[in-house]
Amino acid sequence: MANITNYKIELDAEKVRKFGYQVAGHPGVLEADDGKIVMKPLDERELQFYEGSKTCPEIQPFLATFHGHLKHTDRDVDNAEEPAEEKEYLCLENLVHGLKEPCVMDVKIGVRLWDIDATPAKRERTIKQANRTTTVELGVFITGMRVDGQPAVDRGWCAELTSATIMDALEMYFSAAEQRVSIGFRKQIARQFIKGMTDLMAVLEKTETRMYSSSLLLVYDASRQRHNDLLLANPAASRTSGNSEVAEDGAVIRLKAIDFAHSHWTPGQGRDDNYLAGVSKLIELFSTFA
């Protein structure tokens, strides 16, 4: 019998299952509450970052909603013969919930990825890994991607991308919007992502953090039906800074900073130029599609 020891939220343990839209990061992510909640294996530093974010309301629209943490005891969802094990999880908003044809991309941000307390060996290993990807040259690294209706693109394929071929990956990401709706729809999605990233940068300019090896998760709905339904419902709809909203032509995008296992609130140390430079570069790359 599955069991959940609850800290801050109520979940039905019998409905916990493997998360089907993970495109990057460590395995073991689950979903619950009819797909509304993602359960991510708990990392103490990441928990501290989410708890600390409560004192910075300006950044909240750019983070997945944090619902607390809990213990969940169940058998391995991939191997029912394994003995039950109790684990702790962070409970976060599922950013693909409610979308008909979600297209997801995870982009690691910044040239520097090692943490402030990394050992010399860890730092050297991280630098070598970064040199093998677009991290050092561009300050961004696509770690995973999934276009609705197509197999997920894994980290191995992404690691082979260069400063030239990364544009091919972005073209693949936006392809569903263009093919299923229109070129104008693709351009509007790209513009809305750029607007969201610009708004995020404005907040981070005044926020004292260090977000090493953190990512931006970018999601849009490529559904022509949803696009048309939203237009009929509200032709003049527009999006609000940072939130999951309806763009002017019916696009639905979600843009959130994620993965804070190496992130810190750093009062008195100023802005995070490493992260800001990476977001700026991603805006530059996206402008080609806008």
PDB file of C-alpha atoms in Angstrom:
ATOM      1  CA  MET A   1       0.000   0.000   0.000  1.00  0.00           C
ATOM      2  CA  ALA A   2       1.343   3.388  -1.002  1.00  0.00           C
ATOM      3  CA  ASN A   3       1.663   5.955   1.734  1.00  0.00           C
ATOM      4  CA  ILE A   4       2.299   9.689   1.816  1.00  0.00           C
ATOM      5  CA  THR A   5       3.404  11.514   4.938  1.00  0.00           C
ATOM      6  CA  ASN A   6       2.116  14.993   4.311  1.00  0.00           C
ATOM      7  CA  TYR A   7       3.921  18.209   5.293  1.00  0.00           C
ATOM      8  CA  LYS A   8       2.090  20.997   3.529  1.00  0.00           C
ATOM      9  CA  ILE A   9      -0.271  19.625   0.881  1.00  0.00           C
ATOM     10  CA  GLU A  10      -2.798  16.840   0.435  1.00  0.00           C
ATOM     11  CA  LEU A  11      -2.138  14.283  -2.314  1.00  0.00           C
ATOM     12  CA  ASP A  12      -3.737  10.966  -3.181  1.00  0.00           C
ATOM     13  CA  ALA A  13      -0.848   8.500  -2.937  1.00  0.00           C
ATOM     14  CA  GLU A  14      -2.646   5.988  -5.136  1.00  0.00           C
ATOM     15  CA  LYS A  15      -2.551   8.398  -8.080  1.00  0.00           C
ATOM     16  CA  VAL A  16       1.193   9.094  -8.020  1.00  0.00           C
ATOM     17  CA  ARG A  17       2.887   8.038 -11.243  1.00  0.00           C
ATOM     18  CA  LYS A  18       6.010   8.634 -13.302  1.00  0.00           C
ATOM     19  CA  PHE A  19       6.186  12.103 -14.851  1.00  0.00           C
ATOM     20  CA  GLY A  20       5.903  11.712 -18.606  1.00  0.00           C
ATOM     21  CA  TYR A  21       7.278  15.055 -19.769  1.00  0.00           C
ATOM     22  CA  GLN A  22      10.693  15.240 -18.124  1.00  0.00           C
ATOM     23  CA  VAL A  23      13.235  16.293 -20.769  1.00  0.00           C
ATOM     24  CA  ALA A  24      16.351  16.799 -18.601  1.00  0.00           C
ATOM     25  CA  GLY A  25      17.702  16.483 -15.087  1.00  0.00           C
ATOM     26  CA  HIS A  26      17.984  13.543 -12.718  1.00  0.00           C
ATOM     27  CA  PRO A  27      15.516  10.643 -12.989  1.00  0.00           C
ATOM     28  CA  GLY A  28      12.830   9.846 -10.452  1.00  0.00           C
ATOM     29  CA  VAL A  29      10.417  12.728 -11.045  1.00  0.00           C
ATOM     30  CA  LEU A  30       6.762  11.834 -10.396  1.00  0.00           C
ATOM     31  CA  GLU A  31       3.419  13.513 -10.903  1.00  0.00           C
ATOM     32  CA  ALA A  32       0.304  13.577  -8.724  1.00  0.00           C
ATOM     33  CA  ASP A  33      -3.046  15.290  -8.189  1.00  0.00           C
ATOM     34  CA  ASP A  34      -4.247  14.394 -11.693  1.00  0.00           C
ATOM     35  CA  GLY A  35      -1.085  15.812 -13.200  1.00  0.00           C
ATOM     36  CA  LYS A  36      -1.268  19.192 -11.518  1.00  0.00           C
ATOM     37  CA  ILE A  37       1.730  18.527  -9.250  1.00  0.00           C
ATOM     38  CA  VAL A  38       5.265  17.395 -10.085  1.00  0.00           C
ATOM     39  CA  MET A  39       7.129  15.570  -7.311  1.00  0.00           C
ATOM     40  CA  LYS A  40      10.883  16.062  -7.604  1.00  0.00           C
ATOM     41  CA  PRO A  41      13.399  14.210  -5.372  1.00  0.00           C
ATOM     42  CA  LEU A  42      14.218  16.629  -2.586  1.00  0.00           C
ATOM     43  CA  ASP A  43      17.543  18.439  -2.504  1.00  0.00           C
ATOM     44  CA  GLU A  44      18.087  20.448   0.675  1.00  0.00           C
ATOM     45  CA  ARG A  45      19.694  23.405  -1.077  1.00  0.00           C
ATOM     46  CA  GLU A  46      16.903  23.570  -3.627  1.00  0.00           C
ATOM     47  CA  LEU A  47      14.353  23.467  -0.819  1.00  0.00           C
ATOM     48  CA  GLN A  48      16.188  26.336   0.880  1.00  0.00           C
ATOM     49  CA  PHE A  49      16.100  28.344  -2.335  1.00  0.00           C
ATOM     50  CA  TYR A  50      12.338  27.890  -2.753  1.00  0.00           C
ATOM     51  CA  GLU A  51      11.746  28.721   0.908  1.00  0.00           C
ATOM     52  CA  GLY A  52      13.937  31.814   0.554  1.00  0.00           C
ATOM     53  CA  SER A  53      12.044  32.947  -2.536  1.00  0.00           C
ATOM     54  CA  LYS A  54       9.062  33.747  -0.331  1.00  0.00           C
ATOM     55  CA  THR A  55      10.882  36.905   0.755  1.00  0.00           C
ATOM     56  CA  CYS A  56      11.267  38.025  -2.884  1.00  0.00           C
ATOM     57  CA  PRO A  57       7.760  38.432  -4.346  1.00  0.00           C
ATOM     58  CA  GLU A  58       9.174  39.954  -7.538  1.00  0.00           C
ATOM     59  CA  ILE A  59      10.703  36.638  -8.589  1.00  0.00           C
ATOM     60  CA  GLN A  60       7.675  34.491  -7.797  1.00  0.00           C
ATOM     61  CA  PRO A  61       6.025  34.814 -11.247  1.00  0.00           C
ATOM     62  CA  PHE A  62       9.177  33.351 -12.798  1.00  0.00           C
ATOM     63  CA  LEU A  63       9.274  30.229 -10.609  1.00  0.00           C
ATOM     64  CA  ALA A  64       7.066  27.174 -10.737  1.00  0.00           C
ATOM     65  CA  THR A  65       4.601  27.424  -7.865  1.00  0.00           C
ATOM     66  CA  PHE A  66       6.100  25.708  -4.811  1.00  0.00           C
ATOM     67  CA  HIS A  67       3.565  23.611  -2.891  1.00  0.00           C
ATOM     68  CA  GLY A  68       5.853  22.317  -0.160  1.00  0.00           C
ATOM     69  CA  HIS A  69       7.543  18.967   0.405  1.00  0.00           C
ATOM     70  CA  LEU A  70       6.470  15.512   1.517  1.00  0.00           C
ATOM     71  CA  LYS A  71       7.516  11.924   2.072  1.00  0.00           C
ATOM     72  CA  HIS A  72       6.190   9.294  -0.290  1.00  0.00           C
ATOM     73  CA  THR A  73       6.521   5.566   0.218  1.00  0.00           C
ATOM     74  CA  ASP A  74       5.849   3.368  -2.776  1.00  0.00           C
ATOM     75  CA  ARG A  75       7.455   0.824  -5.035  1.00  0.00           C
ATOM     76  CA  ASP A  76       9.638   1.966  -7.917  1.00  0.00           C
ATOM     77  CA  VAL A  77       7.193   3.013 -10.644  1.00  0.00           C
ATOM     78  CA  ASP A  78       9.508   1.402 -13.213  1.00  0.00           C
ATOM     79  CA  ASN A  79      10.121  -1.820 -11.283  1.00  0.00           C
ATOM     80  CA  ALA A  80       7.288  -3.111  -9.146  1.00  0.00           C
ATOM     81  CA  GLU A  81       9.474  -5.916  -7.788  1.00  0.00           C
ATOM     82  CA  GLU A  82      11.796  -3.521  -5.994  1.00  0.00           C
ATOM     83  CA  PRO A  83      11.150  -3.126  -2.240  1.00  0.00           C
ATOM     84  CA  ALA A  84       9.246  -0.039  -1.114  1.00  0.00           C
ATOM     85  CA  GLU A  85      11.376   2.923  -0.094  1.00  0.00           C
ATOM     86  CA  GLU A  86      10.407   6.177   1.568  1.00  0.00           C
ATOM     87  CA  LYS A  87      11.749   9.262  -0.173  1.00  0.00           C
ATOM     88  CA  GLU A  88      11.293  13.003   0.203  1.00  0.00           C
ATOM     89  CA  TYR A  89      10.040  15.155  -2.640  1.00  0.00           C
ATOM     90  CA  LEU A  90       9.577  18.793  -3.515  1.00  0.00           C
ATOM     91  CA  CYS A  91       6.073  19.451  -4.828  1.00  0.00           C
ATOM     92  CA  LEU A  92       5.923  21.923  -7.693  1.00  0.00           C
ATOM     93  CA  GLU A  93       3.487  23.169 -10.295  1.00  0.00           C
ATOM     94  CA  ASN A  94       3.403  20.941 -13.393  1.00  0.00           C
ATOM     95  CA  LEU A  95       4.137  23.361 -16.213  1.00  0.00           C
ATOM     96  CA  VAL A  96       2.643  21.184 -18.950  1.00  0.00           C
ATOM     97  CA  HIS A  97      -0.623  20.493 -17.134  1.00  0.00           C
ATOM     98  CA  GLY A  98      -3.663  21.591 -19.097  1.00  0.00           C
ATOM     99  CA  LEU A  99      -1.846  22.020 -22.411  1.00  0.00           C
ATOM    100  CA  LYS A 100      -3.111  20.051 -25.403  1.00  0.00           C
ATOM    101  CA  GLU A 101       0.130  19.791 -27.413  1.00  0.00           C
ATOM    102  CA  PRO A 102       2.983  20.934 -25.153  1.00  0.00           C
ATOM    103  CA  CYS A 103       6.425  21.622 -26.588  1.00  0.00           C
ATOM    104  CA  VAL A 104       9.111  21.713 -23.890  1.00  0.00           C
ATOM    105  CA  MET A 105      12.733  22.855 -23.832  1.00  0.00           C
ATOM    106  CA  ASP A 106      15.185  22.925 -20.916  1.00  0.00           C
ATOM    107  CA  VAL A 107      18.078  25.387 -21.258  1.00  0.00           C
ATOM    108  CA  LYS A 108      20.903  25.490 -18.710  1.00  0.00           C
ATOM    109  CA  ILE A 109      21.943  29.099 -18.121  1.00  0.00           C
ATOM    110  CA  GLY A 110      25.389  30.622 -17.573  1.00  0.00           C
ATOM    111  CA  VAL A 111      29.039  29.973 -18.414  1.00  0.00           C
ATOM    112  CA  ARG A 112      29.911  29.063 -14.837  1.00  0.00           C
ATOM    113  CA  LEU A 113      28.083  25.965 -13.609  1.00  0.00           C
ATOM    114  CA  TRP A 114      30.073  24.937 -10.523  1.00  0.00           C
ATOM    115  CA  ASP A 115      28.794  25.808  -7.071  1.00  0.00           C
ATOM    116  CA  ILE A 116      30.491  28.089  -4.554  1.00  0.00           C
ATOM    117  CA  ASP A 117      31.490  25.103  -2.406  1.00  0.00           C
ATOM    118  CA  ALA A 118      32.609  22.832  -5.249  1.00  0.00           C
ATOM    119  CA  THR A 119      35.846  20.971  -4.622  1.00  0.00           C
ATOM    120  CA  PRO A 120      38.748  21.633  -7.020  1.00  0.00           C
ATOM    121  CA  ALA A 121      38.109  18.225  -8.611  1.00  0.00           C
ATOM    122  CA  LYS A 122      34.388  18.944  -9.050  1.00  0.00           C
ATOM    123  CA  ARG A 123      35.146  22.367 -10.475  1.00  0.00           C
ATOM    124  CA  GLU A 124      37.628  20.953 -12.987  1.00  0.00           C
ATOM    125  CA  ARG A 125      35.200  18.212 -14.026  1.00  0.00           C
ATOM    126  CA  THR A 126      32.376  20.719 -14.497  1.00  0.00           C
ATOM    127  CA  ILE A 127      34.577  23.008 -16.606  1.00  0.00           C
ATOM    128  CA  LYS A 128      35.576  20.100 -18.852  1.00  0.00           C
ATOM    129  CA  GLN A 129      31.940  19.168 -19.339  1.00  0.00           C
ATOM    130  CA  ALA A 130      31.032  22.761 -20.125  1.00  0.00           C
ATOM    131  CA  ASN A 131      33.800  22.997 -22.716  1.00  0.00           C
ATOM    132  CA  ARG A 132      32.268  20.072 -24.590  1.00  0.00           C
ATOM    133  CA  THR A 133      28.945  21.871 -25.038  1.00  0.00           C
ATOM    134  CA  THR A 134      27.768  25.351 -26.019  1.00  0.00           C
ATOM    135  CA  THR A 135      27.994  26.479 -22.377  1.00  0.00           C
ATOM    136  CA  VAL A 136      31.366  28.222 -22.546  1.00  0.00           C
ATOM    137  CA  GLU A 137      30.945  29.823 -25.960  1.00  0.00           C
ATOM    138  CA  LEU A 138      27.318  30.917 -25.635  1.00  0.00           C
ATOM    139  CA  GLY A 139      26.451  30.783 -21.943  1.00  0.00           C
ATOM    140  CA  VAL A 140      23.457  28.535 -22.719  1.00  0.00           C
ATOM    141  CA  PHE A 141      23.160  24.785 -23.201  1.00  0.00           C
ATOM    142  CA  ILE A 142      19.989  23.024 -24.361  1.00  0.00           C
ATOM    143  CA  THR A 143      19.871  19.961 -22.103  1.00  0.00           C
ATOM    144  CA  GLY A 144      16.647  18.438 -23.394  1.00  0.00           C
ATOM    145  CA  MET A 145      13.691  19.093 -25.644  1.00  0.00           C
ATOM    146  CA  ARG A 146      10.404  17.529 -26.615  1.00  0.00           C
ATOM    147  CA  VAL A 147       8.125  18.662 -29.414  1.00  0.00           C
ATOM    148  CA  ASP A 148       4.617  17.283 -29.071  1.00  0.00           C
ATOM    149  CA  GLY A 149       4.148  14.155 -31.168  1.00  0.00           C
ATOM    150  CA  GLN A 150       7.878  13.493 -31.480  1.00  0.00           C
ATOM    151  CA  PRO A 151      10.314  11.522 -29.286  1.00  0.00           C
ATOM    152  CA  ALA A 152      12.150  13.538 -26.663  1.00  0.00           C
ATOM    153  CA  VAL A 153      15.619  14.769 -27.652  1.00  0.00           C
ATOM    154  CA  ASP A 154      18.084  13.468 -25.084  1.00  0.00           C
ATOM    155  CA  ARG A 155      21.081  15.115 -23.448  1.00  0.00           C
ATOM    156  CA  GLY A 156      23.529  13.186 -25.645  1.00  0.00           C
ATOM    157  CA  TRP A 157      22.134  14.729 -28.814  1.00  0.00           C
ATOM    158  CA  CYS A 158      22.027  18.153 -27.205  1.00  0.00           C
ATOM    159  CA  ALA A 159      25.653  17.836 -26.066  1.00  0.00           C
ATOM    160  CA  GLU A 160      26.699  17.576 -29.713  1.00  0.00           C
ATOM    161  CA  LEU A 161      25.181  20.949 -30.590  1.00  0.00           C
ATOM    162  CA  THR A 162      27.563  23.765 -31.513  1.00  0.00           C
ATOM    163  CA  SER A 163      27.178  27.519 -31.705  1.00  0.00           C
ATOM    164  CA  ALA A 164      26.067  27.003 -35.325  1.00  0.00           C
ATOM    165  CA  THR A 165      23.815  23.962 -34.999  1.00  0.00           C
ATOM    166  CA  ILE A 166      22.010  25.225 -31.917  1.00  0.00           C
ATOM    167  CA  MET A 167      19.874  27.220 -34.330  1.00  0.00           C
ATOM    168  CA  ASP A 168      18.762  23.946 -35.933  1.00  0.00           C
ATOM    169  CA  ALA A 169      17.630  22.766 -32.511  1.00  0.00           C
ATOM    170  CA  LEU A 170      15.663  25.971 -31.942  1.00  0.00           C
ATOM    171  CA  GLU A 171      14.091  25.636 -35.393  1.00  0.00           C
ATOM    172  CA  MET A 172      13.012  22.114 -34.425  1.00  0.00           C
ATOM    173  CA  TYR A 173      11.545  23.430 -31.189  1.00  0.00           C
ATOM    174  CA  PHE A 174       9.460  26.079 -32.956  1.00  0.00           C
ATOM    175  CA  SER A 175       8.512  23.797 -35.878  1.00  0.00           C
ATOM    176  CA  ALA A 176       5.216  22.628 -34.373  1.00  0.00           C
ATOM    177  CA  ALA A 177       3.972  26.198 -33.989  1.00  0.00           C
ATOM    178  CA  GLU A 178       4.754  27.022 -37.598  1.00  0.00           C
ATOM    179  CA  GLN A 179       3.525  23.757 -39.126  1.00  0.00           C
ATOM    180  CA  ARG A 180       0.337  23.381 -37.099  1.00  0.00           C
ATOM    181  CA  VAL A 181      -0.769  26.990 -36.990  1.00  0.00           C
ATOM    182  CA  SER A 182       1.287  29.571 -38.909  1.00  0.00           C
ATOM    183  CA  ILE A 183       4.583  31.407 -39.209  1.00  0.00           C
ATOM    184  CA  GLY A 184       2.929  34.336 -37.472  1.00  0.00           C
ATOM    185  CA  PHE A 185       2.045  32.074 -34.556  1.00  0.00           C
ATOM    186  CA  ARG A 186       5.669  30.956 -34.279  1.00  0.00           C
ATOM    187  CA  LYS A 187       6.863  34.548 -34.325  1.00  0.00           C
ATOM    188  CA  GLN A 188       4.375  35.531 -31.641  1.00  0.00           C
ATOM    189  CA  ILE A 189       5.485  32.675 -29.386  1.00  0.00           C
ATOM    190  CA  ALA A 190       9.128  33.677 -29.821  1.00  0.00           C
ATOM    191  CA  ARG A 191       8.275  37.315 -29.053  1.00  0.00           C
ATOM    192  CA  GLN A 192       6.388  36.326 -25.919  1.00  0.00           C
ATOM    193  CA  PHE A 193       9.341  34.237 -24.713  1.00  0.00           C
ATOM    194  CA  ILE A 194      11.637  37.199 -25.366  1.00  0.00           C
ATOM    195  CA  LYS A 195       9.292  39.478 -23.418  1.00  0.00           C
ATOM    196  CA  GLY A 196       9.225  37.005 -20.536  1.00  0.00           C
ATOM    197  CA  MET A 197      13.018  36.700 -20.462  1.00  0.00           C
ATOM    198  CA  THR A 198      13.393  40.474 -20.624  1.00  0.00           C
ATOM    199  CA  ASP A 199      11.034  40.843 -17.666  1.00  0.00           C
ATOM    200  CA  LEU A 200      12.980  38.168 -15.770  1.00  0.00           C
ATOM    201  CA  MET A 201      16.235  40.018 -16.392  1.00  0.00           C
ATOM    202  CA  ALA A 202      14.705  43.227 -15.039  1.00  0.00           C
ATOM    203  CA  VAL A 203      13.907  41.412 -11.783  1.00  0.00           C
ATOM    204  CA  LEU A 204      17.297  39.706 -11.549  1.00  0.00           C
ATOM    205  CA  GLU A 205      19.100  43.008 -12.064  1.00  0.00           C
ATOM    206  CA  LYS A 206      17.795  43.959  -8.608  1.00  0.00           C
ATOM    207  CA  THR A 207      17.961  40.508  -6.985  1.00  0.00           C
ATOM    208  CA  GLU A 208      20.991  39.186  -5.132  1.00  0.00           C
ATOM    209  CA  THR A 209      21.285  35.502  -5.994  1.00  0.00           C
ATOM    210  CA  ARG A 210      23.746  33.038  -7.483  1.00  0.00           C
ATOM    211  CA  MET A 211      21.949  30.467  -9.625  1.00  0.00           C
ATOM    212  CA  TYR A 212      24.656  28.090 -10.813  1.00  0.00           C
ATOM    213  CA  SER A 213      23.646  25.249 -13.132  1.00  0.00           C
ATOM    214  CA  SER A 214      20.048  26.454 -13.073  1.00  0.00           C
ATOM    215  CA  SER A 215      17.819  26.241 -16.137  1.00  0.00           C
ATOM    216  CA  LEU A 216      14.990  27.996 -17.884  1.00  0.00           C
ATOM    217  CA  LEU A 217      12.082  25.761 -18.813  1.00  0.00           C
ATOM    218  CA  LEU A 218      10.222  27.021 -21.869  1.00  0.00           C
ATOM    219  CA  VAL A 219       6.842  25.532 -22.772  1.00  0.00           C
ATOM    220  CA  TYR A 220       4.274  26.442 -25.409  1.00  0.00           C
ATOM    221  CA  ASP A 221       1.054  24.845 -26.632  1.00  0.00           C
ATOM    222  CA  ALA A 222       1.163  24.032 -30.349  1.00  0.00           C
ATOM    223  CA  SER A 223      -2.522  23.115 -30.537  1.00  0.00           C
ATOM    224  CA  ARG A 224      -4.378  24.765 -33.410  1.00  0.00           C
ATOM    225  CA  GLN A 225      -7.668  23.975 -31.686  1.00  0.00           C
ATOM    226  CA  ARG A 226      -6.591  25.692 -28.468  1.00  0.00           C
ATOM    227  CA  HIS A 227      -5.251  28.612 -30.471  1.00  0.00           C
ATOM    228  CA  ASN A 228      -8.584  29.050 -32.247  1.00  0.00           C
ATOM    229  CA  ASP A 229     -10.628  28.555 -29.054  1.00  0.00           C
ATOM    230  CA  LEU A 230      -8.640  31.227 -27.226  1.00  0.00           C
ATOM    231  CA  LEU A 231      -9.038  33.673 -30.072  1.00  0.00           C
ATOM    232  CA  LEU A 232     -12.794  33.178 -30.089  1.00  0.00           C
ATOM    233  CA  ALA A 233     -12.973  33.561 -26.327  1.00  0.00           C
ATOM    234  CA  ASN A 234     -10.815  36.676 -26.105  1.00  0.00           C
ATOM    235  CA  PRO A 235      -9.409  38.146 -29.321  1.00  0.00           C
ATOM    236  CA  ALA A 236      -7.660  40.958 -27.469  1.00  0.00           C
ATOM    237  CA  ALA A 237      -6.005  38.757 -24.844  1.00  0.00           C
ATOM    238  CA  SER A 238      -2.492  39.661 -23.775  1.00  0.00           C
ATOM    239  CA  ARG A 239       0.028  38.132 -21.382  1.00  0.00           C
ATOM    240  CA  THR A 240       1.100  39.445 -17.999  1.00  0.00           C
ATOM    241  CA  SER A 241       4.782  39.576 -17.033  1.00  0.00           C
ATOM    242  CA  GLY A 242       6.149  36.185 -16.081  1.00  0.00           C
ATOM    243  CA  ASN A 243       2.852  34.324 -15.864  1.00  0.00           C
ATOM    244  CA  SER A 244       1.331  31.560 -17.974  1.00  0.00           C
ATOM    245  CA  GLU A 245      -0.978  33.634 -20.095  1.00  0.00           C
ATOM    246  CA  VAL A 246      -2.615  34.020 -23.482  1.00  0.00           C
ATOM    247  CA  ALA A 247      -0.596  35.911 -26.060  1.00  0.00           C
ATOM    248  CA  GLU A 248      -2.250  38.361 -28.413  1.00  0.00           C
ATOM    249  CA  ASP A 249      -2.880  35.781 -31.144  1.00  0.00           C
ATOM    250  CA  GLY A 250      -3.878  32.906 -28.853  1.00  0.00           C
ATOM    251  CA  ALA A 251      -0.474  31.468 -28.001  1.00  0.00           C
ATOM    252  CA  VAL A 252       0.000  29.902 -24.594  1.00  0.00           C
ATOM    253  CA  ILE A 253       3.527  29.966 -23.194  1.00  0.00           C
ATOM    254  CA  ARG A 254       5.083  29.137 -19.837  1.00  0.00           C
ATOM    255  CA  LEU A 255       8.539  30.371 -18.912  1.00  0.00           C
ATOM    256  CA  LYS A 256      10.038  29.484 -15.544  1.00  0.00           C
ATOM    257  CA  ALA A 257      13.451  29.304 -13.889  1.00  0.00           C
ATOM    258  CA  ILE A 258      13.995  25.798 -12.472  1.00  0.00           C
ATOM    259  CA  ASP A 259      16.621  23.525 -10.889  1.00  0.00           C
ATOM    260  CA  PHE A 260      18.115  25.254  -7.845  1.00  0.00           C
ATOM    261  CA  ALA A 261      20.304  22.558  -6.302  1.00  0.00           C
ATOM    262  CA  HIS A 262      23.273  24.933  -6.743  1.00  0.00           C
ATOM    263  CA  SER A 263      21.486  28.219  -6.118  1.00  0.00           C
ATOM    264  CA  HIS A 264      21.779  30.659  -3.217  1.00  0.00           C
ATOM    265  CA  TRP A 265      20.318  33.880  -1.910  1.00  0.00           C
ATOM    266  CA  THR A 266      23.368  36.121  -1.517  1.00  0.00           C
ATOM    267  CA  PRO A 267      22.519  39.409   0.253  1.00  0.00           C
ATOM    268  CA  GLY A 268      25.143  42.079  -0.261  1.00  0.00           C
ATOM    269  CA  GLN A 269      26.820  40.393  -3.248  1.00  0.00           C
ATOM    270  CA  GLY A 270      24.914  42.098  -6.042  1.00  0.00           C
ATOM    271  CA  ARG A 271      23.300  40.681  -9.152  1.00  0.00           C
ATOM    272  CA  ASP A 272      24.139  37.381 -10.823  1.00  0.00           C
ATOM    273  CA  ASP A 273      25.974  38.522 -13.966  1.00  0.00           C
ATOM    274  CA  ASN A 274      26.684  34.925 -14.993  1.00  0.00           C
ATOM    275  CA  TYR A 275      22.982  34.089 -15.187  1.00  0.00           C
ATOM    276  CA  LEU A 276      22.006  37.431 -16.694  1.00  0.00           C
ATOM    277  CA  ALA A 277      24.527  37.034 -19.532  1.00  0.00           C
ATOM    278  CA  GLY A 278      23.110  33.614 -20.371  1.00  0.00           C
ATOM    279  CA  VAL A 279      19.526  34.867 -20.511  1.00  0.00           C
ATOM    280  CA  SER A 280      20.631  37.787 -22.669  1.00  0.00           C
ATOM    281  CA  LYS A 281      22.235  35.370 -25.129  1.00  0.00           C
ATOM    282  CA  LEU A 282      19.102  33.238 -25.265  1.00  0.00           C
ATOM    283  CA  ILE A 283      17.066  36.345 -26.088  1.00  0.00           C
ATOM    284  CA  GLU A 284      19.481  37.046 -28.935  1.00  0.00           C
ATOM    285  CA  LEU A 285      19.062  33.499 -30.282  1.00  0.00           C
ATOM    286  CA  PHE A 286      15.277  33.617 -30.023  1.00  0.00           C
ATOM    287  CA  SER A 287      15.133  36.937 -31.892  1.00  0.00           C
ATOM    288  CA  THR A 288      15.876  35.045 -35.125  1.00  0.00           C
ATOM    289  CA  PHE A 289      12.478  33.363 -34.829  1.00  0.00           C
ATOM    290  CA  ALA A 290      10.513  36.452 -33.850  1.00  0.00           C
TER     291      ALA A 290
END
